[in-house]
PDB file of C-alpha atoms in Angstrom:
ATOM      1  CA  MET A1266      -6.328  -6.704  21.925  1.00  0.00           C
ATOM      2  CA  THR A1267      -5.500  -5.942  18.490  1.00  0.00           C
ATOM      3  CA  LYS A1268      -3.820  -9.312  16.001  1.00  0.00           C
ATOM      4  CA  ARG A1269      -1.138  -8.049  14.254  1.00  0.00           C
ATOM      5  CA  PRO A1270       0.537 -11.070  12.896  1.00  0.00           C
ATOM      6  CA  HIS A1271       2.971  -9.154  10.387  1.00  0.00           C
ATOM      7  CA  GLU A1272       4.110  -6.691  12.462  1.00  0.00           C
ATOM      8  CA  ASN A1273       7.737  -7.851  12.399  1.00  0.00           C
ATOM      9  CA  THR A1274       8.154  -8.328   8.604  1.00  0.00           C
ATOM     10  CA  ARG A1275      10.717  -6.112   6.724  1.00  0.00           C
ATOM     11  CA  LEU A1276       7.793  -4.793   4.102  1.00  0.00           C
ATOM     12  CA  ALA A1277       5.439  -3.900   7.106  1.00  0.00           C
ATOM     13  CA  LYS A1278       8.350  -1.919   8.934  1.00  0.00           C
ATOM     14  CA  TYR A1279       9.492  -0.227   5.246  1.00  0.00           C
ATOM     15  CA  VAL A1280       6.199   0.396   4.668  1.00  0.00           C
ATOM     16  CA  GLU A1281       6.006   2.768   7.569  1.00  0.00           C
ATOM     17  CA  ARG A1282       9.308   4.297   6.799  1.00  0.00           C
ATOM     18  CA  ARG A1283       8.288   5.128   3.158  1.00  0.00           C
ATOM     19  CA  VAL A1284       4.457   6.894   4.371  1.00  0.00           C
ATOM     20  CA  LEU A1285       6.606   8.567   7.426  1.00  0.00           C
ATOM     21  CA  GLU A1286       9.481   9.653   4.729  1.00  0.00           C
ATOM     22  CA  LEU A1287       6.078  11.032   2.144  1.00  0.00           C
ATOM     23  CA  LYS A1288       4.418  12.961   4.993  1.00  0.00           C
ATOM     24  CA  PRO A1289       5.473  16.050   3.664  1.00  0.00           C
ATOM     25  CA  VAL A1290       4.702  16.100   0.482  1.00  0.00           C
ATOM     26  CA  LYS A1291       1.969  13.121   0.546  1.00  0.00           C
ATOM     27  CA  SER A1292      -1.103  12.225   2.739  1.00  0.00           C
ATOM     28  CA  GLN A1293      -1.904   8.358   3.674  1.00  0.00           C
ATOM     29  CA  LEU A1294      -4.882   8.931   1.700  1.00  0.00           C
ATOM     30  CA  GLN A1295      -3.447  10.041  -1.098  1.00  0.00           C
ATOM     31  CA  ILE A1296      -0.821   7.139  -0.804  1.00  0.00           C
ATOM     32  CA  ALA A1297      -3.796   4.453  -0.300  1.00  0.00           C
ATOM     33  CA  ASN A1298      -5.800   6.325  -3.372  1.00  0.00           C
ATOM     34  CA  GLU A1299      -2.693   5.640  -5.953  1.00  0.00           C
ATOM     35  CA  ALA A1300      -2.313   2.245  -5.034  1.00  0.00           C
ATOM     36  CA  GLY A1301      -5.868   1.723  -5.321  1.00  0.00           C
ATOM     37  CA  PHE A1302      -7.337   0.759  -2.163  1.00  0.00           C
ATOM     38  CA  VAL A1303     -10.881   1.348  -1.949  1.00  0.00           C
ATOM     39  CA  ASN A1304     -10.534   1.073   2.032  1.00  0.00           C
ATOM     40  CA  PRO A1305      -7.640   4.370   2.872  1.00  0.00           C
ATOM     41  CA  ASP A1306      -7.253   2.270   6.167  1.00  0.00           C
ATOM     42  CA  MET A1307      -5.423  -0.309   4.040  1.00  0.00           C
ATOM     43  CA  VAL A1308      -2.070   1.138   4.245  1.00  0.00           C
ATOM     44  CA  THR A1309      -2.347   1.463   8.250  1.00  0.00           C
ATOM     45  CA  MET A1310      -3.429  -2.159   8.426  1.00  0.00           C
ATOM     46  CA  ILE A1311      -0.287  -2.943   6.372  1.00  0.00           C
ATOM     47  CA  LYS A1312       2.320  -1.145   8.230  1.00  0.00           C
ATOM     48  CA  LYS A1313       1.158  -1.999  11.568  1.00  0.00           C
ATOM     49  CA  GLY A1314       1.257  -5.391  10.337  1.00  0.00           C
ATOM     50  CA  SER A1315      -2.415  -6.671  10.531  1.00  0.00           C
ATOM     51  CA  SER A1316      -2.739  -7.492   6.930  1.00  0.00           C
ATOM     52  CA  LYS A1317      -0.296  -8.750   4.572  1.00  0.00           C
ATOM     53  CA  LEU A1318       0.311  -6.688   0.519  1.00  0.00           C
ATOM     54  CA  ALA A1319      -1.100  -8.810  -1.872  1.00  0.00           C
ATOM     55  CA  ILE A1320       0.948  -9.640  -4.428  1.00  0.00           C
ATOM     56  CA  ASP A1321      -1.243  -8.181  -7.580  1.00  0.00           C
ATOM     57  CA  ARG A1322      -1.070  -4.591  -5.455  1.00  0.00           C
ATOM     58  CA  VAL A1323       2.841  -4.752  -5.394  1.00  0.00           C
ATOM     59  CA  PRO A1324       3.057  -2.497  -8.617  1.00  0.00           C
ATOM     60  CA  SER A1325       0.530   0.460  -7.722  1.00  0.00           C
ATOM     61  CA  MET A1326       1.879   0.198  -3.725  1.00  0.00           C
ATOM     62  CA  ALA A1327       5.465   1.012  -5.235  1.00  0.00           C
ATOM     63  CA  LYS A1328       4.544   3.608  -7.520  1.00  0.00           C
ATOM     64  CA  ALA A1329       2.579   5.017  -4.562  1.00  0.00           C
ATOM     65  CA  LEU A1330       5.409   4.963  -2.182  1.00  0.00           C
ATOM     66  CA  ASP A1331       7.994   5.805  -5.002  1.00  0.00           C
ATOM     67  CA  CYS A1332       9.713   3.129  -4.426  1.00  0.00           C
ATOM     68  CA  ASP A1333      11.622   0.538  -6.483  1.00  0.00           C
ATOM     69  CA  ALA A1334       8.768  -2.528  -7.179  1.00  0.00           C
ATOM     70  CA  ALA A1335      11.888  -4.975  -7.054  1.00  0.00           C
ATOM     71  CA  TYR A1336      12.501  -4.289  -4.141  1.00  0.00           C
ATOM     72  CA  LEU A1337       8.743  -4.597  -2.705  1.00  0.00           C
ATOM     73  CA  MET A1338       7.939  -7.664  -4.477  1.00  0.00           C
ATOM     74  CA  ARG A1339      10.778  -9.302  -2.354  1.00  0.00           C
ATOM     75  CA  LEU A1340       9.804  -7.901   0.748  1.00  0.00           C
ATOM     76  CA  ALA A1341       6.113  -8.677  -0.069  1.00  0.00           C
ATOM     77  CA  MET A1342       7.263 -12.605  -0.880  1.00  0.00           C
ATOM     78  CA  GLU A1343       8.968 -12.615   2.158  1.00  0.00           C
ATOM     79  CA  GLN A1344       5.907 -11.295   4.250  1.00  0.00           C
ATOM     80  CA  ALA A1345       4.105 -14.294   1.931  1.00  0.00           C
ATOM     81  CA  GLU A1346       6.152 -16.967   2.516  1.00  0.00           C
ATOM     82  CA  GLY A1347       5.324 -16.198   6.414  1.00  0.00           C
ATOM     83  CA  ARG A1348       9.299 -15.337   7.057  1.00  0.00           C
ATOM     84  CA  CYS A1349       9.471 -12.709   9.451  1.00  0.00           C
ATOM     85  CA  CYS A1350      13.067 -10.660   8.773  1.00  0.00           C
ATOM     86  CA  LYS A1351      13.677  -8.042  10.982  1.00  0.00           C
ATOM     87  CA  THR A1352      16.010  -5.208  10.267  1.00  0.00           C
TER      88      THR A1352
END
């Protein structure tokens, strides 16, 4: 059984939604490369909740997801603090 301790966080759900919204114009591999992840599976791990988004990766991830960096940072801070907010 796969552990997904962060699957119910707003960040995981937001990243999953943004990847889906960008699918017609950008692949998940492109997003991972633009965010600077060596392992392209990292985006999958973040959106499925098995891994957190590191705070230092927020600016590059926001750029890769074409989203507001301040909003993504807020979600990453919630996740880092262990708050589980469903929306």
